[in-house]
Short mmCIF file of C-alpha atoms and ligand atoms in Angstrom, two decimals:
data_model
loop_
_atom_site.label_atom_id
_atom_site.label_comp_id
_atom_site.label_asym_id
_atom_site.label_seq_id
_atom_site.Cartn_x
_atom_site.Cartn_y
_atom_site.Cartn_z
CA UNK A 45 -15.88 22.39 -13.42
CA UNK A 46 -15.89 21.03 -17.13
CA UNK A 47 -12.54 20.74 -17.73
CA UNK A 48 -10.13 18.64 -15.28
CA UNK A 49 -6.24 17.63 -15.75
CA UNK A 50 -5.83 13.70 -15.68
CA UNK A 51 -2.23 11.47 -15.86
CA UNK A 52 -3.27 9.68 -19.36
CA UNK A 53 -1.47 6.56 -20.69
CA UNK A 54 -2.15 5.84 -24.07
CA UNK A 55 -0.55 3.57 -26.49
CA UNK A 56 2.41 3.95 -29.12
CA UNK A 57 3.29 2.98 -32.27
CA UNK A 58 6.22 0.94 -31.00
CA UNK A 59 3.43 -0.99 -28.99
CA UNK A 60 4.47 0.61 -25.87
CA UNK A 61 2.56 3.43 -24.25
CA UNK A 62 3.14 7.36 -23.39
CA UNK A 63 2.20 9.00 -20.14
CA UNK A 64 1.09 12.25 -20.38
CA UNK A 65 -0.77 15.46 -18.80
CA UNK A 66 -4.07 16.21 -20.55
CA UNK A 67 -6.81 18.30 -20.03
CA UNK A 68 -10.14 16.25 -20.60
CA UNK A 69 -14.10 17.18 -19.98
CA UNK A 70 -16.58 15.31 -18.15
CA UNK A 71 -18.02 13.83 -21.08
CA UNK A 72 -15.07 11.95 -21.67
CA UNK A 73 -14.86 10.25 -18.16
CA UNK A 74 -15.32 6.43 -18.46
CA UNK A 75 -18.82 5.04 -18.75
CA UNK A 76 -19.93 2.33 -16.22
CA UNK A 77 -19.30 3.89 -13.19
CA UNK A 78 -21.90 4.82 -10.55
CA UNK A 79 -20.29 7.36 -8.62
CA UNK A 80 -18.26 10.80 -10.13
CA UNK A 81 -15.70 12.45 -7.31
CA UNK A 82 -13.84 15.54 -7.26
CA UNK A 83 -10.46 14.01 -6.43
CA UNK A 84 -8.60 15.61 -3.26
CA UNK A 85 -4.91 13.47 -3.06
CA UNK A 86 -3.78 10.09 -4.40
CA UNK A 87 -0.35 8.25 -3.63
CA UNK A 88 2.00 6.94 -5.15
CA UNK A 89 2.79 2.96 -4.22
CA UNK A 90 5.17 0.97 -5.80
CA UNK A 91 2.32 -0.54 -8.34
CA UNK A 92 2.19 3.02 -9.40
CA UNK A 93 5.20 3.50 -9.86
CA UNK A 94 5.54 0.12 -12.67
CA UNK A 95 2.40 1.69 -14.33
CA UNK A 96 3.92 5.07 -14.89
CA UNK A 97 7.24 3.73 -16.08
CA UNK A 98 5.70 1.11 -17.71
CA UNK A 99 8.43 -0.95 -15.99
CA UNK A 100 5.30 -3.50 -15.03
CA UNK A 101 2.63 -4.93 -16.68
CA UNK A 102 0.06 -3.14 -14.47
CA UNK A 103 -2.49 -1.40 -17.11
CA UNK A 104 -4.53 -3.68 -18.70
CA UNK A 105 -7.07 -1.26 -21.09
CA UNK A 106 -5.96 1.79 -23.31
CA UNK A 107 -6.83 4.63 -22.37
CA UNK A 108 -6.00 4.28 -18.81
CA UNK A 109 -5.38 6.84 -16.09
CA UNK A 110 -3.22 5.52 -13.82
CA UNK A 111 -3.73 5.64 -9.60
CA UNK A 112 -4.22 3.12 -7.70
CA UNK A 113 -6.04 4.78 -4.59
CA UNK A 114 -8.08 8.30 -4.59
CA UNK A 115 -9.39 10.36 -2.00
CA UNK A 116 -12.27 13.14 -2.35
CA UNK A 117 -15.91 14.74 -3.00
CA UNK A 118 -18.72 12.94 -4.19
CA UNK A 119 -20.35 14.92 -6.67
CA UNK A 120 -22.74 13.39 -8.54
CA UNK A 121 -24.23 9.37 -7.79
CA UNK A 122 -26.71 7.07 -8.82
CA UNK A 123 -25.63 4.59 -5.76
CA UNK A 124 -27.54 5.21 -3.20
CA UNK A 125 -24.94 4.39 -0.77
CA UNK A 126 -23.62 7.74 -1.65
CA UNK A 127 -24.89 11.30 -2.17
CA UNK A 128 -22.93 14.93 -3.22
CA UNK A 129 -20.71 15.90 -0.89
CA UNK A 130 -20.07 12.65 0.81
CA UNK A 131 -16.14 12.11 1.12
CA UNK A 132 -14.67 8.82 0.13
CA UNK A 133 -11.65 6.69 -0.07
CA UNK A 134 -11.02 4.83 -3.23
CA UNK A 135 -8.44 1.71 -3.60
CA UNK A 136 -7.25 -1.08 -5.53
CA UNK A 137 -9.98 -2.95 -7.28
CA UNK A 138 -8.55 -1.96 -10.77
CA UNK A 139 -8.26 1.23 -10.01
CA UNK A 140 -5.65 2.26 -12.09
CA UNK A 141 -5.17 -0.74 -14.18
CA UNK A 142 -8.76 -2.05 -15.56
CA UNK A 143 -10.72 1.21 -14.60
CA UNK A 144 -9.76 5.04 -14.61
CA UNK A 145 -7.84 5.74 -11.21
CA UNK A 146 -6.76 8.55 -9.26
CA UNK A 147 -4.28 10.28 -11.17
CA UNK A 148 -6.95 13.30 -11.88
CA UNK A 149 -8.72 16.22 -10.41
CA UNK A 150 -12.29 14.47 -11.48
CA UNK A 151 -13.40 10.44 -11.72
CA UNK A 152 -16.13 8.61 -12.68
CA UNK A 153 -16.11 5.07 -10.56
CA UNK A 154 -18.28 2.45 -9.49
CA UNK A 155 -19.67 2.62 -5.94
CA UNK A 156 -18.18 -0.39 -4.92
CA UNK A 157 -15.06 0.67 -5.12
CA UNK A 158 -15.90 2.94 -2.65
CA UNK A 159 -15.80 3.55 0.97
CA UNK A 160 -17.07 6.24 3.66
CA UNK A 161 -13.49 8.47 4.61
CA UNK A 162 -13.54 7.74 8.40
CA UNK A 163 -14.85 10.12 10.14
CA UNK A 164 -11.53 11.60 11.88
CA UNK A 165 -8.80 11.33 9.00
CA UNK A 166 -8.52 13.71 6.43
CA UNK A 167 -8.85 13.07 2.73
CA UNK A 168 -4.70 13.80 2.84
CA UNK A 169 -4.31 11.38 6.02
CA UNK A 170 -6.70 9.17 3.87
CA UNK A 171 -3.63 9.14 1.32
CA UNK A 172 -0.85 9.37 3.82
CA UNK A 173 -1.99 5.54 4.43
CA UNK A 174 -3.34 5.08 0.84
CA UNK A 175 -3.36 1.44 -0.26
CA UNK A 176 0.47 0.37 1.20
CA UNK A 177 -0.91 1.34 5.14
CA UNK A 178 -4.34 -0.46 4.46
CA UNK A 179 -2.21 -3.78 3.28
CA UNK A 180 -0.34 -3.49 6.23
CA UNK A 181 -3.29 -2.79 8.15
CA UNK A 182 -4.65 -5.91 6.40
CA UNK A 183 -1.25 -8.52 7.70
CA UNK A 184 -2.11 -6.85 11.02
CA UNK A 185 -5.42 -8.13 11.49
CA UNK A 186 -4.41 -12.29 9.93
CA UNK A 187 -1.43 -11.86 12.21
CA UNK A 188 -4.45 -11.30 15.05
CA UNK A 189 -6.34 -13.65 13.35
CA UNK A 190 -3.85 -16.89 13.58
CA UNK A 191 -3.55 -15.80 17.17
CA UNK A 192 0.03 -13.94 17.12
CA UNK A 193 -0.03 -11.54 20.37
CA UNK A 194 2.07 -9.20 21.59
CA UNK A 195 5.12 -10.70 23.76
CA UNK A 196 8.49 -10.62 25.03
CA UNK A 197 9.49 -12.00 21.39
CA UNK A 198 9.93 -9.94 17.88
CA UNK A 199 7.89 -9.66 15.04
CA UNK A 200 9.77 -8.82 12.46
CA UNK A 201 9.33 -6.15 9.08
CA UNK A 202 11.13 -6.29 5.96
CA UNK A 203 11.57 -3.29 3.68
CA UNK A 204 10.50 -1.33 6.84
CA UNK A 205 11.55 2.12 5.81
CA UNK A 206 9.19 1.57 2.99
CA UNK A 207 5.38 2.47 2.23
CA UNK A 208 3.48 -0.96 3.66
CA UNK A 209 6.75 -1.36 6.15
CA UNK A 210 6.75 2.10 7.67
CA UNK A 211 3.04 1.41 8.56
CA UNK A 212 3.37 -1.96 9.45
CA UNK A 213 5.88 -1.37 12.15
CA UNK A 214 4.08 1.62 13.80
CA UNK A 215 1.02 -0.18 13.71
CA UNK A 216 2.29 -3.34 14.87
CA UNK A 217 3.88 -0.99 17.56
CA UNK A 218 0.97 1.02 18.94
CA UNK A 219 -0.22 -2.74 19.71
CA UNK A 220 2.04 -3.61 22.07
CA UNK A 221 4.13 -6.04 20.01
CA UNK A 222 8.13 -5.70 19.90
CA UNK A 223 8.92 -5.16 16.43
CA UNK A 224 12.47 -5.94 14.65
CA UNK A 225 12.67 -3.66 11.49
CA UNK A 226 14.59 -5.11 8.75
CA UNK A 227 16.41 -2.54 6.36
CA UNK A 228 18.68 -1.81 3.98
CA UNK A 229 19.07 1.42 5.10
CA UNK A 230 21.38 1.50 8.05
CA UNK A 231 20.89 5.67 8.01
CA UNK A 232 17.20 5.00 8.81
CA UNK A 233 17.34 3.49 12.18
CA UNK A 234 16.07 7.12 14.20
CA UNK A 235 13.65 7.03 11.84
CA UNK A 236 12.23 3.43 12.23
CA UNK A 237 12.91 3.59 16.02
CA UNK A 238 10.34 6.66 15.97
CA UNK A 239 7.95 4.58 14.35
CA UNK A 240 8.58 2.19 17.31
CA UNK A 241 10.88 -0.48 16.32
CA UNK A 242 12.30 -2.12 19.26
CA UNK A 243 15.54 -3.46 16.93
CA UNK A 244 16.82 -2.87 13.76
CA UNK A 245 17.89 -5.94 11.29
CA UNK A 246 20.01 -5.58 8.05
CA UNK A 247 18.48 -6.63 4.86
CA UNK A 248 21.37 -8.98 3.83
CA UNK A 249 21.10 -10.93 7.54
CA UNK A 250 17.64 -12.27 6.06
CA UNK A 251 18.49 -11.82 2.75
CA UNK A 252 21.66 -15.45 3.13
CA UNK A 253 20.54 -18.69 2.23
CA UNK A 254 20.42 -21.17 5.47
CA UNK A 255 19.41 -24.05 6.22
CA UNK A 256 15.08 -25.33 6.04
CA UNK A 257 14.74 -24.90 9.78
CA UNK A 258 17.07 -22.59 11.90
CA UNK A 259 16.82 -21.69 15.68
CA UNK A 260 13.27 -20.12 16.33
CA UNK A 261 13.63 -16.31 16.14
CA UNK A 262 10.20 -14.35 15.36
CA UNK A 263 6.89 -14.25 16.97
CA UNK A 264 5.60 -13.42 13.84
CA UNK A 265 6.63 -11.82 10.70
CA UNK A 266 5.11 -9.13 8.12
CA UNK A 267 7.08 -9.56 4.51
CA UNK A 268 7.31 -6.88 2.02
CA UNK A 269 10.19 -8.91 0.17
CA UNK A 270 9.66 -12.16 -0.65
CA UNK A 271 12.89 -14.53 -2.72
CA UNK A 272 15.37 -15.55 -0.32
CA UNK A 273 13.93 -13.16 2.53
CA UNK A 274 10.46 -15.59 3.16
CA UNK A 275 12.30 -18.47 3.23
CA UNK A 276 14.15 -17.40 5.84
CA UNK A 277 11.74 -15.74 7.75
CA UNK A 278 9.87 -19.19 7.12
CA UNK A 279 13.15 -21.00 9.25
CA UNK A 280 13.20 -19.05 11.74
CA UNK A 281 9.64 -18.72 12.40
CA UNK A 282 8.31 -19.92 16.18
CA UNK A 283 6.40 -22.80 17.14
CA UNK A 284 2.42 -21.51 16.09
CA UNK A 285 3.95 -18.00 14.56
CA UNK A 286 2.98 -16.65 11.15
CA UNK A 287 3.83 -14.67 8.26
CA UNK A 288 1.64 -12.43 6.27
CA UNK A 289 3.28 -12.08 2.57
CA UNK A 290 2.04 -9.29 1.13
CA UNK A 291 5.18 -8.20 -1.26
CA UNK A 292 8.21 -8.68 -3.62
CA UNK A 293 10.18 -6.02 -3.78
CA UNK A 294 13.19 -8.43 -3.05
CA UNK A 295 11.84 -11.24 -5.41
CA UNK A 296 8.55 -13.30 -6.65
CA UNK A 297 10.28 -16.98 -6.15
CA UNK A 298 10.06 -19.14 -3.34
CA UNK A 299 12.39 -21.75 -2.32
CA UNK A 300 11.64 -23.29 0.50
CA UNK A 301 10.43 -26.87 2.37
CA UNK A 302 7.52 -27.46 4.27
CA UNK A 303 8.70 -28.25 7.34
CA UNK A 304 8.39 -25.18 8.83
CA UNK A 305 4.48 -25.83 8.19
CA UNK A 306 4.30 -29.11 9.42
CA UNK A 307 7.16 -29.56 12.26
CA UNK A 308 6.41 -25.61 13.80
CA UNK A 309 3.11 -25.20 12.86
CA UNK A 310 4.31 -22.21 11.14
CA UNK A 311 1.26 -20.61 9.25
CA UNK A 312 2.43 -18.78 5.96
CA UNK A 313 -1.04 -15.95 5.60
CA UNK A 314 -1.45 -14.77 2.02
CA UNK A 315 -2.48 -10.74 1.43
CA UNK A 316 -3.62 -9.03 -1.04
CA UNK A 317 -5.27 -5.75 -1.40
CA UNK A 318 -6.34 -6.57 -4.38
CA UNK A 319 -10.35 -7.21 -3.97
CA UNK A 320 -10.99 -6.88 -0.24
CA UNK A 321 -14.50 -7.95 0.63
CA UNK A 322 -16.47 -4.57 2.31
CA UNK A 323 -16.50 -6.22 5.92
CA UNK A 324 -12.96 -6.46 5.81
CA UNK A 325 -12.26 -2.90 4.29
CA UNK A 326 -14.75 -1.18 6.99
CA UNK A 327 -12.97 -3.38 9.93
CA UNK A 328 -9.31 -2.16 8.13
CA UNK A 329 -10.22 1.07 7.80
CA UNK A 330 -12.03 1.35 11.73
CA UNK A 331 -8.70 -0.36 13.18
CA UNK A 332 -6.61 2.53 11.17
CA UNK A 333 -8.56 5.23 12.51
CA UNK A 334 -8.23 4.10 15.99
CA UNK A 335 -4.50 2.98 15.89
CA UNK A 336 -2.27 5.67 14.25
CA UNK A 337 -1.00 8.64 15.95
CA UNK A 338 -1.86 11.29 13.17
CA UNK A 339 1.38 13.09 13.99
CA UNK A 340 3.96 10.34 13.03
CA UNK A 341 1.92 9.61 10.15
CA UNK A 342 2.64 12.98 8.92
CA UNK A 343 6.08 12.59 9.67
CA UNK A 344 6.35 9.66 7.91
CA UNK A 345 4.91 10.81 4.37
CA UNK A 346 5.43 14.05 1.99
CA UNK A 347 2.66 15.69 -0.43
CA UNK A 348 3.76 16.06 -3.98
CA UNK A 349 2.49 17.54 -7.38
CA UNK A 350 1.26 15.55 -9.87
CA UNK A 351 2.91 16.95 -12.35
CA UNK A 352 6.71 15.14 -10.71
CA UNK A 353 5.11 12.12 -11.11
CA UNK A 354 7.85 10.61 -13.42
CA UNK A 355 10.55 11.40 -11.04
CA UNK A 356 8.83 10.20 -8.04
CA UNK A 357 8.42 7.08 -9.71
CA UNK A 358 11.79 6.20 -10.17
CA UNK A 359 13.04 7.43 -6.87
CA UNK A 360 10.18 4.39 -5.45
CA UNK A 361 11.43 2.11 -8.07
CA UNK A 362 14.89 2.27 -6.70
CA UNK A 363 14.26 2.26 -3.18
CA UNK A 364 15.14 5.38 -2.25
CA UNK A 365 11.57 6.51 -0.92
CA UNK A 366 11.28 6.58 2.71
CA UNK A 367 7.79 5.84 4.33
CA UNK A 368 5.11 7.13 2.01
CA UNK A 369 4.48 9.81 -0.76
CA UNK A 370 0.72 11.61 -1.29
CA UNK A 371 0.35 13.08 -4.66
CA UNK A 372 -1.74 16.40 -5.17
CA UNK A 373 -3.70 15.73 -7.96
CA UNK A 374 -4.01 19.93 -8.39
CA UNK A 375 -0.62 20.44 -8.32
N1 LIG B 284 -0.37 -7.57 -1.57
C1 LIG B 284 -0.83 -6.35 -1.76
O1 LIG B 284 -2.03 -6.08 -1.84
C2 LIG B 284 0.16 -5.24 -1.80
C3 LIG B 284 -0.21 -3.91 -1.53
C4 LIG B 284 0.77 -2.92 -1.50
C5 LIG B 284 2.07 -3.25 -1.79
N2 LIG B 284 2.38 -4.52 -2.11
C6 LIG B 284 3.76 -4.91 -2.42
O2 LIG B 284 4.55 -4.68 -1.26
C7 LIG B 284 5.86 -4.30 -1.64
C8 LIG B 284 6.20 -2.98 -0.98
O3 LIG B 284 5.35 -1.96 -1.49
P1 LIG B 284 5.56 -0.43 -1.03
O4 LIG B 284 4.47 0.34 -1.68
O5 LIG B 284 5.74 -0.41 0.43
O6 LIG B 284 6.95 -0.12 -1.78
P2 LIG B 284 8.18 0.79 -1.27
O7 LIG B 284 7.66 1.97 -0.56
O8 LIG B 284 9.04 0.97 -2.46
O9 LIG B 284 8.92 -0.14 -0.22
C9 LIG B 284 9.63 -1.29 -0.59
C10 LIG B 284 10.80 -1.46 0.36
O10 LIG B 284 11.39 -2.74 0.13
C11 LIG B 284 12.78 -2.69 0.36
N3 LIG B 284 13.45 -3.14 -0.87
C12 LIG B 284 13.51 -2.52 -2.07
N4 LIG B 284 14.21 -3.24 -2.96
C13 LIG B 284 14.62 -4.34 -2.30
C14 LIG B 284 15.39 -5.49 -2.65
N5 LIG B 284 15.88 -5.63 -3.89
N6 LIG B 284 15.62 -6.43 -1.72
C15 LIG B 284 15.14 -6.30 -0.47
N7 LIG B 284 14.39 -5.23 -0.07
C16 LIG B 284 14.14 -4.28 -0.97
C17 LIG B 284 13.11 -1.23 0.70
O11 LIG B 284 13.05 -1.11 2.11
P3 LIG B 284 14.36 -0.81 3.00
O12 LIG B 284 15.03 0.37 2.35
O13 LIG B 284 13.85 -0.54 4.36
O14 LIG B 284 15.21 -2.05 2.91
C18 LIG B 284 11.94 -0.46 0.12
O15 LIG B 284 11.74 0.74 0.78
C19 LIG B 284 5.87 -4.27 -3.18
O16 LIG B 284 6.33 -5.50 -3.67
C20 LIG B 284 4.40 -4.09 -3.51
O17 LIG B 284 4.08 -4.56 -4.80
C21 LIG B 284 1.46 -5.52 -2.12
#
């Protein structure tokens, strides 16, 4: 194959940019990169969905082809880590935003972006998690890590019935903790409870202002949202819980106090996707491949073509995406 179709952006004249369809050659795939893969599936997260729109300021570099995560074939390398024929996972680390991401049948990236598809999952169950399940997967682990365990008490998800929530909560549930799903989509409880949500919350119930410290609620929490909806996850926080922030779909600010920190103990854990160091990735991506039930993590995503790519971003822009969407890059 000479010829592949990639998802271009390229700048305008009104100093904007256009998104469009092309057909390019391998000669024209970015220099720099180590490793060139015959892309399977990407996904679409809500990043995506800013740099498509250009409703964020997500691409940095002109020409870009937008995608944060891939999935596919090596077919040519000069890393030795990786030979033709290998299949690997590719997210974050500018994908998509400094470097050329996955929106395309054929990609040119540097190893280190890289890792080994786990031996079980599929390149399309690769995607079904895609970078929103490995950030949950990610809150998880420093949930585990400031020593929140399963108990008789909640942890509790907001934007649940989203990409990182849907994950969250079924692999917060397959652990044996009791998890309180937080939506603002009442119509979704079957569908959360199938994930394994023990309770279902209302968006606007964490959503109210309150006061700096309220009666002790949540083992633990796992925030999508951010505004209004930390702070009061940070009140109502137990004694030694935690909270791993990994989102604002609900709002960047944070007003809060810090007693929570220093009368509860209450640890408030950072995440980001972003640049995960490789021990972290490979332990991420082990702990996936163990925990999911392959079955609800095809019920909880849908495949689409490439080529709806607009639409689909709009629909994730507005919250109307349930779980997670995997974009054929052939399609
Ligand atoms: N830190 C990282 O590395 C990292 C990685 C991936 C994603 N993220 C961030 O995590 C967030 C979720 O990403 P995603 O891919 O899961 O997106 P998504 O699929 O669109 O899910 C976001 C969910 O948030 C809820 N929501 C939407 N608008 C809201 C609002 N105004 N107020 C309160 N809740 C709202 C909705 O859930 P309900 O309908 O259930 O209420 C929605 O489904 C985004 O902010 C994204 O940028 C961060």
């Amino acid at each position: 194959m000479n010829r592949f179709r990639a998802l271009v952006a390229e700048q305008n004249a009104a100093g904007n940019y256009d998104v469009a369809l092309k057909e390019l050659s391998n000669e024209e795939l970015p220099p720099g990169g180590d490793v060139v893969v015959d892309i399977a599936f990407s996904s679409l997260n809500y990043k995506d969905a800013l740099a498509v729109t250009g409703r964020g300021k997500i691409i940095r570099k002109f020409p870009m082809v937008p995608g944060i995560d891939l999935a596919g074939t090596v077919v040519e390398s000069t890393d030795s880590r990786y030979k033709p024929g290998d299949r690997v996972i590719g997210l974050a680390h500018g994908l998509g935003e400094l470097h050329w991401g996955g929106y395309a049948e054929r990609q040119r990236v540097r190893g280190d972006v890289l890792v080994p598809l786990p031996p079980t999952l599929s390149l399309e169950d690769s995607m079904r998690i895609g970078t929103a399940g490995f950030t949950a997967m990610l809150c998880v682990l420093a949930l585990e890590h400031t020593g929140v365990i399963p108990s008789d008490r909640e942890v509790v998800v907001t934007g649940a019935a989203g990409g990182v929530g849907s994950l969250a909560v079924m692999l917060l549930a397959k652990r044996g903790f009791r998890v309180a799903a937080s939506t603002g989509r009442a119509e979704l409880e079957p569908y959360l409870r199938e994930l394994g949500a023990s309770s279902i919350i209302a968006r606007e119930e964490l959503a109210k202002k309150g006061g700096p410290l309220q009666s002790e609620k949540w083992a633990g929490a796992i925030d999508t949202v951010g505004g209004q909806t930390l702070a009061t996850l940070l009140a109502q926080t137990v004694y030694e819980g935690a909270i791993a922030a990994c989102g604002m779909a609900g709002g960047a600010e944070l007003n809060t106090t810090v007693f929570p920190l220093i009368l509860r103990n209450v640890s408030l854990l950072g995440v980001s996707s972003i640049e995960t160091s490789m021990p972290k990735r490979l332990e991420a991506w082990s702990r996936l491949e163990s925990d999911l039930d392959r079955e609800k993590l095809a019920s909880l995503s849908r495949t689409e073509p490439l080529s709806k790519i607009a639409e689909l971003s709009d629909e994730i822009l507005a919250g109307r995406v349930r779980g997670r969407i995997v974009i054929n890059v052939h399609d």
